[in-house]
C-alpha positions as CSV (number, residue, x, y, z in Angstrom):
1,M,22.4,-7.7,22.6
2,T,23.1,-6.2,19.2
3,S,21.4,-2.9,18.7
4,V,20.7,-1.1,15.5
5,I,21.1,2.6,14.4
6,L,18.0,4.0,12.9
7,K,17.4,6.7,10.4
8,V,15.3,9.4,12.0
9,G,12.5,10.4,9.6
10,D,10.3,13.5,9.6
11,N,7.3,12.7,11.9
12,S,5.5,15.9,10.9
13,R,3.6,14.1,8.2
14,S,0.2,12.6,8.9
15,P,0.1,8.9,9.8
16,R,-1.5,8.1,6.5
17,L,1.5,9.4,4.6
18,L,4.2,7.8,6.7
19,G,4.4,4.5,4.9
20,S,4.0,0.9,6.2
21,M,2.9,0.1,9.7
22,L,5.2,-2.0,11.9
23,D,3.9,-5.6,12.1
24,V,4.1,-6.6,15.8
25,G,1.4,-9.2,15.5
26,K,3.7,-12.1,16.1
27,W,4.5,-11.0,19.6
28,P,1.6,-12.0,22.0
29,V,2.2,-9.0,24.3
30,F,0.7,-6.8,21.6
31,A,-2.4,-9.0,21.1
32,L,-4.7,-6.8,23.1
33,L,-3.8,-3.5,21.3
34,P,-6.8,-2.4,19.1
35,P,-6.1,-2.1,15.4
36,E,-6.3,1.7,15.4
37,E,-3.4,1.7,18.0
38,L,-1.3,-0.9,16.1
39,R,-1.5,1.2,13.0
40,L,0.4,4.0,14.8
41,V,3.3,1.8,16.0
42,R,6.6,2.7,14.2
43,Q,9.2,1.3,16.6
44,A,8.9,-1.5,19.2
45,C,11.0,-3.7,21.5
46,V,9.8,-6.8,23.4
47,F,11.8,-8.0,26.3
48,G,11.6,-9.7,29.8
49,S,12.1,-13.2,31.1
50,A,9.0,-14.4,29.3
51,A,8.8,-11.8,26.6
52,N,6.1,-10.1,28.7
53,E,7.2,-6.5,28.6
54,A,7.2,-4.1,25.7
55,I,8.0,-0.5,24.8
56,Y,6.8,1.1,21.6
57,V,7.0,4.4,19.8
58,T,4.1,5.8,17.7
59,V,4.1,7.9,14.5
60,N,3.6,10.9,16.7
61,D,6.8,10.1,18.6
62,E,4.9,9.2,21.7
63,V,6.4,6.4,23.8
64,F,4.3,3.7,25.5
65,A,5.0,0.7,27.7
66,L,3.0,-2.4,28.8
67,G,3.7,-5.7,30.6
68,T,4.7,-7.1,33.9
69,N,7.1,-4.2,34.8
70,C,9.7,-6.2,36.7
71,S,12.1,-3.9,38.6
72,G,10.3,-0.9,37.2
73,C,11.7,-1.7,33.7
74,L,8.8,0.0,31.9
75,G,9.9,3.4,33.2
76,L,6.4,4.4,34.4
77,G,7.4,5.6,37.8
78,D,6.1,2.5,39.7
79,T,6.4,-1.3,39.6
80,Q,2.7,-2.0,38.8
81,S,2.1,-4.3,35.9
82,T,-0.2,-3.0,33.1
83,I,-2.1,-4.9,30.4
84,E,-3.1,-1.5,28.9
85,P,-0.4,0.7,27.3
86,R,0.8,3.6,29.5
87,R,2.7,6.6,28.2
88,I,6.3,7.3,29.3
89,D,5.9,11.1,29.3
90,I,9.6,11.9,29.7
91,L,10.5,10.0,26.5
92,C,7.8,11.4,24.3
93,G,9.4,13.5,21.5
94,K,12.9,12.2,22.2
95,K,13.3,10.3,18.9
96,I,14.8,7.0,20.0
97,V,17.6,5.8,17.6
98,S,18.9,2.8,19.6
99,L,17.5,0.7,22.5
100,S,18.8,-2.3,24.4
101,Y,17.9,-4.2,27.6
102,G,19.4,-6.5,30.2
103,T,18.0,-9.5,32.0
104,G,17.2,-7.6,35.3
105,P,15.8,-6.2,33.2
106,H,17.3,-2.7,32.8
107,V,16.6,-0.6,29.6
108,V,18.9,1.9,27.9
109,I,18.2,4.1,25.0
110,A,20.1,6.6,22.8
111,T,18.2,9.6,21.3
112,A,18.7,11.5,18.1
113,D,20.3,14.2,20.2
114,G,23.0,11.7,21.4
115,E,21.6,11.5,24.9
116,V,21.4,8.3,26.9
117,Y,18.6,7.4,29.2
118,A,18.4,4.3,31.5
119,W,15.9,2.8,33.9
120,G,14.9,-0.5,35.6
121,H,17.1,-2.9,37.5
122,N,20.2,-1.4,39.0
123,G,21.6,-3.9,41.4
124,Y,25.0,-3.7,39.7
125,S,25.0,0.0,38.8
126,Q,24.0,-0.9,35.2
127,L,22.1,2.4,35.0
128,G,25.3,4.3,35.3
129,N,24.0,6.7,37.9
130,G,26.5,5.8,40.6
131,T,24.0,4.0,42.8
132,T,22.5,0.5,43.1
133,N,18.9,1.8,43.5
134,H,16.4,0.6,40.8
135,G,15.3,3.4,38.5
136,L,11.5,3.7,38.1
137,T,11.7,6.4,35.5
138,P,14.1,7.1,32.6
139,A,17.1,9.2,33.8
140,L,19.8,10.9,31.8
141,V,23.1,9.1,32.0
142,S,25.5,12.1,32.2
143,T,28.8,11.2,33.9
144,N,31.5,11.4,31.3
145,L,28.9,11.5,28.5
146,I,27.6,15.1,28.9
147,S,29.7,16.4,26.0
148,K,29.4,13.2,23.9
149,R,26.8,12.1,21.3
150,V,25.9,8.5,21.7
151,T,24.6,6.7,18.6
152,E,24.3,3.1,19.8
153,V,23.8,1.2,23.1
154,A,24.1,-2.5,23.9
155,C,23.3,-4.3,27.1
156,G,24.5,-7.6,28.6
157,S,22.8,-9.2,31.5
158,H,23.7,-6.5,33.9
159,H,26.2,-4.2,32.1
160,T,25.9,-1.5,29.4
161,I,28.1,-0.2,26.7
162,A,27.6,2.9,24.5
163,L,29.2,4.0,21.2
164,T,29.8,7.7,20.4
165,T,29.9,9.5,17.1
166,E,33.7,9.7,17.6
167,G,33.9,5.9,17.7
168,E,34.6,5.7,21.4
169,V,33.1,3.1,23.7
170,Y,31.9,3.7,27.2
171,A,30.9,0.9,29.6
172,W,29.4,0.6,33.1
173,G,27.7,-1.9,35.4
174,Y,28.4,-5.5,36.4
175,N,32.0,-6.5,35.9
176,N,32.6,-9.9,37.5
177,S,34.3,-11.2,34.3
178,G,35.9,-8.0,33.0
179,Q,33.0,-7.2,30.6
180,V,33.3,-3.5,31.4
181,G,36.8,-3.6,30.0
182,S,38.4,-1.5,32.9
183,G,41.2,-3.9,33.6
184,S,39.7,-5.1,36.9
185,T,36.6,-7.1,38.0
186,A,35.2,-4.3,40.2
187,N,31.7,-3.1,39.2
188,Q,31.7,0.2,37.3
189,P,29.1,2.6,38.8
190,T,29.3,5.3,36.1
191,P,30.3,5.4,32.4
192,R,34.0,4.8,31.8
193,R,35.7,5.0,28.5
194,V,37.0,1.6,27.3
195,S,40.5,2.4,26.2
196,S,43.5,0.0,26.4
197,C,43.7,-1.5,22.9
198,L,40.9,0.7,21.7
199,Q,42.7,3.9,22.4
200,N,42.9,6.1,19.2
201,K,40.8,3.5,17.3
202,V,37.3,4.1,15.8
203,V,34.6,1.6,16.7
204,V,31.6,1.4,14.4
205,N,29.5,-1.5,15.8
206,I,29.0,-2.9,19.4
207,A,27.3,-5.9,20.9
208,C,27.0,-7.7,24.2
209,G,26.6,-11.3,25.3
210,Q,25.4,-12.1,28.8
211,L,28.8,-11.4,30.3
212,C,31.0,-10.2,27.5
213,S,31.3,-7.3,25.1
214,M,32.3,-7.0,21.4
215,A,33.4,-4.1,19.2
216,V,34.1,-3.8,15.4
217,L,36.5,-1.1,14.2
218,D,36.2,1.0,11.0
219,N,39.1,-1.1,9.6
220,G,37.1,-4.4,10.1
221,E,39.1,-5.6,13.1
222,T,37.0,-7.2,16.0
223,Y,37.8,-7.0,19.7
224,G,36.2,-8.8,22.6
225,W,36.4,-8.7,26.4
226,G,34.8,-10.2,29.5
227,Y,33.6,-13.8,30.1
228,N,35.2,-16.4,27.9
229,C,34.7,-19.8,29.4
230,N,32.8,-21.0,26.3
231,G,35.3,-19.3,23.9
232,Q,32.8,-16.6,23.0
233,L,35.6,-14.0,22.7
234,G,37.1,-16.0,19.8
235,L,40.7,-15.8,21.1
236,G,41.5,-19.5,20.9
237,N,41.4,-19.9,24.7
238,N,38.9,-19.9,27.5
239,G,40.3,-17.3,29.8
240,N,38.3,-14.2,30.8
241,Q,39.7,-10.9,29.5
242,Q,39.5,-7.6,31.6
243,T,40.5,-5.4,28.6
244,P,39.7,-5.6,24.9
245,C,41.6,-8.2,22.9
246,R,41.8,-8.3,19.1
247,I,40.6,-11.6,17.5
248,A,43.8,-12.6,15.8
249,A,42.1,-15.4,13.8
250,L,40.1,-12.8,11.9
251,Q,43.3,-11.1,10.6
252,G,42.7,-9.9,7.0
253,I,39.0,-10.5,7.3
254,N,36.9,-7.4,7.2
255,I,34.0,-7.7,9.7
256,V,31.1,-5.2,9.4
257,Q,28.7,-6.5,12.0
258,V,28.7,-8.7,15.2
259,A,25.8,-10.1,17.1
260,C,26.0,-11.9,20.5
261,G,23.9,-14.7,21.8
262,Y,23.8,-15.9,25.4
263,A,27.4,-17.3,25.1
264,H,28.1,-17.3,21.4
265,T,29.0,-14.7,18.8
266,L,28.2,-14.3,15.1
267,A,30.2,-12.0,12.7
268,L,29.4,-10.8,9.2
269,T,32.1,-10.0,6.7
270,D,32.1,-7.4,4.0
271,E,31.9,-10.2,1.5
272,G,28.7,-11.6,3.0
273,F,30.3,-14.6,4.9
274,V,29.3,-15.5,8.4
275,Y,31.7,-16.7,11.2
276,S,30.7,-18.0,14.6
277,W,32.4,-19.0,17.8
278,G,31.6,-19.7,21.5
279,A,29.1,-22.0,23.1
280,N,27.4,-24.6,20.8
281,S,25.3,-27.0,23.0
282,Y,22.2,-26.1,20.9
283,G,24.0,-25.9,17.5
284,Q,23.9,-22.1,17.7
285,L,27.2,-21.9,15.8
286,G,25.6,-23.5,12.7
287,T,28.6,-25.8,12.2
288,G,26.6,-29.0,12.0
289,N,27.7,-30.2,15.4
290,K,27.4,-29.2,19.1
291,S,31.1,-28.7,19.9
292,N,32.1,-25.3,21.3
293,Q,34.6,-23.3,19.2
294,A,37.1,-20.9,20.8
295,V,38.1,-19.5,17.4
296,P,36.0,-18.1,14.6
297,T,34.6,-20.8,12.3
298,L,33.2,-20.1,8.8
299,I,29.6,-21.3,8.6
300,N,29.0,-23.3,5.4
301,I,25.9,-21.6,4.1
302,D,25.3,-22.8,0.6
303,K,23.4,-19.7,-0.3
304,E,24.0,-16.3,-1.7
305,R,25.8,-13.6,0.3
306,M,24.5,-12.6,3.8
307,V,23.6,-9.1,4.7
308,E,22.6,-9.4,8.3
309,V,23.3,-11.7,11.3
310,A,21.1,-11.8,14.4
311,A,21.4,-13.1,18.0
312,C,20.3,-12.0,21.4
313,H,22.0,-12.3,24.8
314,T,18.9,-13.9,26.3
315,S,18.8,-16.9,24.0
316,H,20.8,-19.5,22.1
317,T,19.1,-18.8,18.7
318,S,20.9,-17.5,15.6
319,A,19.6,-16.1,12.3
320,A,20.9,-14.5,9.1
321,K,19.4,-12.8,6.1
322,T,20.6,-13.1,2.5
323,Q,20.9,-10.4,-0.1
324,S,17.6,-11.5,-1.8
325,G,15.8,-11.5,1.5
326,Q,15.8,-15.2,2.5
327,V,16.1,-15.8,6.2
328,L,17.9,-18.7,7.8
329,M,17.8,-19.8,11.5
330,W,19.7,-22.3,13.6
331,G,20.5,-23.0,17.3
332,Q,17.8,-23.4,19.9
333,C,14.5,-23.2,18.0
334,R,11.5,-23.7,20.3
335,G,13.3,-26.4,22.2
336,Q,14.9,-28.1,19.3
337,A,18.6,-28.0,18.6
338,V,19.1,-27.1,14.9
339,A,22.8,-27.5,14.2
340,S,22.9,-26.2,10.6
341,P,21.4,-23.1,9.1
342,H,17.7,-23.9,8.1
343,L,15.9,-22.0,5.4
344,T,12.7,-20.5,6.6
345,H,9.7,-18.8,4.9
346,F,10.2,-15.7,7.0
347,T,11.1,-12.3,5.4
348,S,12.8,-10.9,8.5
349,T,15.2,-12.1,11.1
350,D,12.8,-10.6,13.7
351,D,10.3,-13.2,12.8
352,V,12.7,-16.0,13.8
353,F,12.9,-14.5,17.3
354,A,9.2,-13.9,17.6
355,C,8.4,-17.5,16.6
356,F,11.3,-19.7,17.6
357,A,13.5,-18.0,20.3
358,T,13.1,-18.7,24.1
359,P,12.1,-16.3,25.4
360,A,10.5,-14.8,22.2
361,V,12.0,-11.3,22.6
362,T,13.2,-8.8,19.9
363,W,16.9,-9.0,19.2
364,H,17.1,-5.3,18.4
365,L,14.7,-2.3,18.2
366,L,12.1,-3.0,15.5
367,S,11.5,-0.2,13.1
368,V,9.5,0.4,9.9
369,D,11.7,0.4,6.8
370,G,13.5,3.7,6.4
371,D,12.3,4.1,2.8
372,D,8.6,3.9,3.7
373,Y,8.2,1.0,1.3
374,L,4.6,-0.3,1.1
375,T,3.6,-3.8,-0.1
376,V,0.6,-4.1,-2.4
377,A,-1.6,-5.2,0.5
378,Q,-0.5,-2.3,2.7
379,S,-1.1,0.2,-0.2
380,L,-4.6,-1.1,-0.7
381,K,-5.4,-1.1,3.0
382,R,-4.2,2.5,3.3
383,E,-6.4,3.8,0.4
384,F,-9.7,2.3,1.7
385,D,-12.3,4.9,2.3
386,S,-9.9,7.7,1.3
387,P,-11.6,10.4,-0.9
388,E,-8.2,11.5,-2.3
389,I,-8.2,9.2,-5.4
390,S,-11.4,7.3,-5.1
391,D,-13.9,7.3,-8.0
392,L,-17.0,5.9,-6.4
393,K,-19.0,6.6,-3.3
394,F,-21.5,4.4,-1.5
395,L,-24.1,6.3,0.6
396,V,-25.3,4.2,3.5
397,D,-27.5,5.6,6.3
398,G,-26.5,9.1,5.2
399,K,-22.7,8.4,5.4
400,C,-20.2,8.1,2.5
401,I,-17.8,5.3,1.9
402,H,-15.1,6.0,-0.7
403,V,-13.8,3.2,-2.9
404,H,-12.2,2.4,-6.3
405,K,-14.3,0.9,-9.1
406,A,-11.5,-1.2,-10.6
407,L,-10.6,-2.8,-7.3
408,I,-14.1,-3.8,-6.2
409,K,-14.9,-5.1,-9.7
410,I,-11.8,-7.3,-9.5
411,R,-12.7,-8.5,-6.0
412,C,-16.5,-9.0,-6.3
413,E,-18.6,-10.5,-9.0
414,H,-21.7,-8.6,-7.8
415,F,-19.9,-5.3,-8.4
416,R,-18.4,-6.4,-11.7
417,A,-21.9,-6.9,-13.0
418,L,-23.4,-3.8,-11.3
419,L,-20.7,-1.4,-12.4
420,N,-20.7,-2.6,-16.0
421,E,-24.2,-1.4,-16.2
422,T,-23.8,2.0,-14.6
423,D,-21.4,4.9,-14.5
424,E,-22.9,6.5,-11.4
425,E,-20.4,8.2,-9.0
426,T,-22.6,7.6,-6.0
427,I,-24.7,4.5,-5.2
428,E,-27.2,4.5,-2.4
429,I,-27.6,1.3,-0.3
430,H,-30.8,0.7,1.7
431,Q,-30.7,-3.0,2.5
432,F,-27.7,-3.0,4.9
433,S,-26.5,-0.8,7.7
434,Y,-23.5,1.5,7.4
435,L,-21.4,-0.6,9.8
436,V,-22.1,-3.8,7.9
437,Y,-21.6,-2.4,4.4
438,R,-18.4,-0.5,5.4
439,A,-17.0,-3.8,6.9
440,F,-17.8,-5.6,3.6
441,L,-16.1,-3.0,1.5
442,E,-13.1,-3.0,3.8
443,Y,-12.9,-6.7,3.5
444,L,-12.5,-6.3,-0.3
445,Y,-9.4,-4.2,0.4
446,T,-7.9,-6.2,3.3
447,D,-9.2,-9.8,3.3
448,T,-10.1,-9.4,7.0
449,I,-13.1,-8.4,9.0
450,N,-13.2,-6.5,12.3
451,L,-16.6,-6.8,13.8
452,P,-18.2,-8.1,17.0
453,P,-20.2,-11.3,16.6
454,E,-23.6,-9.7,16.8
455,D,-22.7,-7.3,13.9
456,A,-21.0,-10.2,12.0
457,I,-24.6,-11.6,11.7
458,G,-25.5,-8.7,9.4
459,L,-22.3,-9.2,7.4
460,L,-23.2,-12.9,7.2
461,D,-26.5,-11.9,5.7
462,L,-24.7,-9.7,3.1
463,A,-22.2,-12.4,2.3
464,T,-25.1,-14.8,1.6
465,Y,-26.9,-12.3,-0.5
466,Y,-23.8,-11.5,-2.6
467,R,-22.7,-15.1,-2.7
468,E,-19.3,-14.3,-1.1
469,S,-18.4,-17.8,0.2
470,R,-15.1,-16.9,1.8
471,L,-16.6,-13.9,3.6
472,K,-19.3,-16.1,4.8
473,R,-16.8,-18.5,6.3
474,L,-14.9,-15.6,8.0
475,C,-18.2,-14.3,9.5
476,Q,-19.0,-17.8,10.9
477,E,-15.5,-18.0,12.5
478,T,-16.0,-14.5,14.0
479,I,-19.4,-15.5,15.4
480,K,-18.0,-18.8,16.8
481,R,-15.2,-16.9,18.7
482,G,-17.7,-14.5,20.2
483,I,-20.5,-16.9,21.3
484,T,-21.7,-16.5,24.9
485,E,-24.6,-17.8,27.0
486,E,-26.4,-14.4,26.4
487,N,-26.1,-14.3,22.6
488,A,-26.1,-18.0,21.8
489,I,-29.8,-18.2,20.8
490,T,-29.5,-15.0,18.7
491,L,-26.5,-16.4,16.9
492,L,-28.3,-19.8,16.4
493,S,-31.3,-18.1,14.9
494,A,-29.0,-16.2,12.5
495,A,-27.3,-19.4,11.5
496,V,-30.6,-21.1,10.7
497,K,-31.9,-18.0,8.8
498,Y,-28.8,-17.8,6.6
499,E,-28.4,-21.5,6.1
500,A,-24.9,-21.6,7.7
501,R,-25.1,-25.3,8.6
502,D,-21.7,-25.6,10.2
503,L,-22.4,-22.5,12.4
504,E,-25.8,-23.8,13.2
505,E,-24.4,-27.0,14.5
506,F,-21.8,-25.2,16.5
507,C,-24.3,-22.8,18.1
508,F,-26.7,-25.7,18.8
509,K,-24.1,-27.7,20.7
510,F,-23.0,-24.6,22.7
511,C,-26.7,-24.1,23.7
512,V,-27.1,-27.7,24.8
513,N,-23.8,-27.7,26.7
514,H,-24.9,-24.5,28.5
515,L,-28.6,-25.3,28.5
516,T,-29.6,-24.1,32.0
517,A,-28.1,-20.7,31.5
518,V,-29.2,-20.3,27.9
519,T,-32.8,-21.1,28.7
520,Q,-32.9,-18.3,31.3
521,T,-31.9,-15.6,28.8
522,Q,-34.3,-13.1,27.2
523,A,-33.3,-14.3,23.7
524,F,-34.6,-17.7,24.6
525,A,-37.9,-16.3,25.9
526,D,-38.3,-14.3,22.6
527,M,-37.4,-17.3,20.5
528,D,-39.4,-17.9,17.3
529,H,-42.0,-20.6,17.9
530,D,-40.9,-22.9,15.0
531,L,-37.3,-22.5,15.9
532,L,-38.0,-23.3,19.6
533,K,-40.0,-26.4,18.6
534,N,-37.1,-27.6,16.4
535,F,-34.6,-26.8,19.1
536,I,-36.4,-28.7,21.8
537,S,-36.9,-31.7,19.5
538,K,-33.3,-31.8,18.4
539,A,-32.0,-31.2,22.0
540,S,-34.2,-34.1,23.1
541,R,-32.7,-36.4,20.5
542,Y,-29.3,-35.1,21.6
543,G,-30.0,-36.4,25.2
544,A,-30.2,-32.9,26.7
545,F,-33.2,-33.7,28.9
546,K,-32.1,-37.0,30.4
547,N,-31.6,-37.1,34.2
């Protein structure tokens, strides 16, 4: 797995001032996190055999984990799965700069202080603690690293490599194919410096395939070692290598980044070209065919220069990003074999792995852009109900909601007319509740609503009154998703009242399909006489009372 070195920012600022939130919405494991928690996520990693485990870091530098917790890989001190995030106390405040994982899984991190922590599966000593006992909590990896500062870590299936500030590489764990680079195939229980051809050389980038390791030097040379039966070391043969070997075919080509898939390798040059080699049964080399390549092959990408390549040791998927931000993908894409680079609509290589890789894990540690750049939508969302630069207050049920006149005039015809006739700085609202009116104003800033179905009825009333047709549709969708036997009659009544025909039909059919349970609810007993009469008549025509 290729890992990435992150710039560590100042986390002393308040969450509002820290820039864009990390969008983890494409990964289902985060689906149950409430919006207020998602807003705090600044780093995240999704891993596991079914992308069912995750670790994330908040703006306050707290570290949380959730998921199935196979082999104790969540670092929580037990092997219990958790659908709710639980805090990893020992890592809070550590400032993670690099994170990688294996298929056991085991997890390894490097901190801003250069320390390495590891936990999870340890059947092959991949935690580097000299034992084969699984680690249920993060433990400092100290042997031979105590005086070193590690900046980057990378994991294969069951081995780990680490890069220091001095450009040294240390490796430990499973070594059946020489992937530890020790000159033998004996497992390595503690960190050992990878020397041989790398002695007195400065490594700047590392990556791991399932059973191999790669390193890029400061002079652009690339070295590989370990399993090579698919040609993933790029040496022109299929023999395993127990020590680092320079890829001679890249002589004179300056490599700046490597990324390893399950059994293939991608390399990015300083001129923005991409080379690939290794296994190709899914087209992951992007060469237009499915033939393995034992030597680096230039991918014919008829686009501008590339600035990033992406692959993960758990999959056969490849991706790359151009200088202007276009993202291409190839290889195994949701079961399909895509043999040539395919232009996507994505803005990040991370999206390729979220939507098309199997399993849909992250290929590196996700992080908010280091420059705290905000999109227009993110900027507007951040400023909603913020008194700092607002120029208008709505007073509802005694509570203030801060907004910006220009924005709500642009977004809503009702406010355009209203505010052209008044220059008041505070407007009192009596017709709607605070919860409903705040949700409406927030919708004008975000294009989304976040209300339970019962409260969405009130917003539906407002949308009807203000003639906001799109908001009305969103309310109807929210109500549909939240309908139950208990609230079905209440929602049906609201649909009739606000002339939401599509919603009325949906609620009616739900009531008929759950007739016995619905007719035993208090809402049915309290039903308006005319509505009850119409309901019974329509249900009869629908055939609800036939034996």
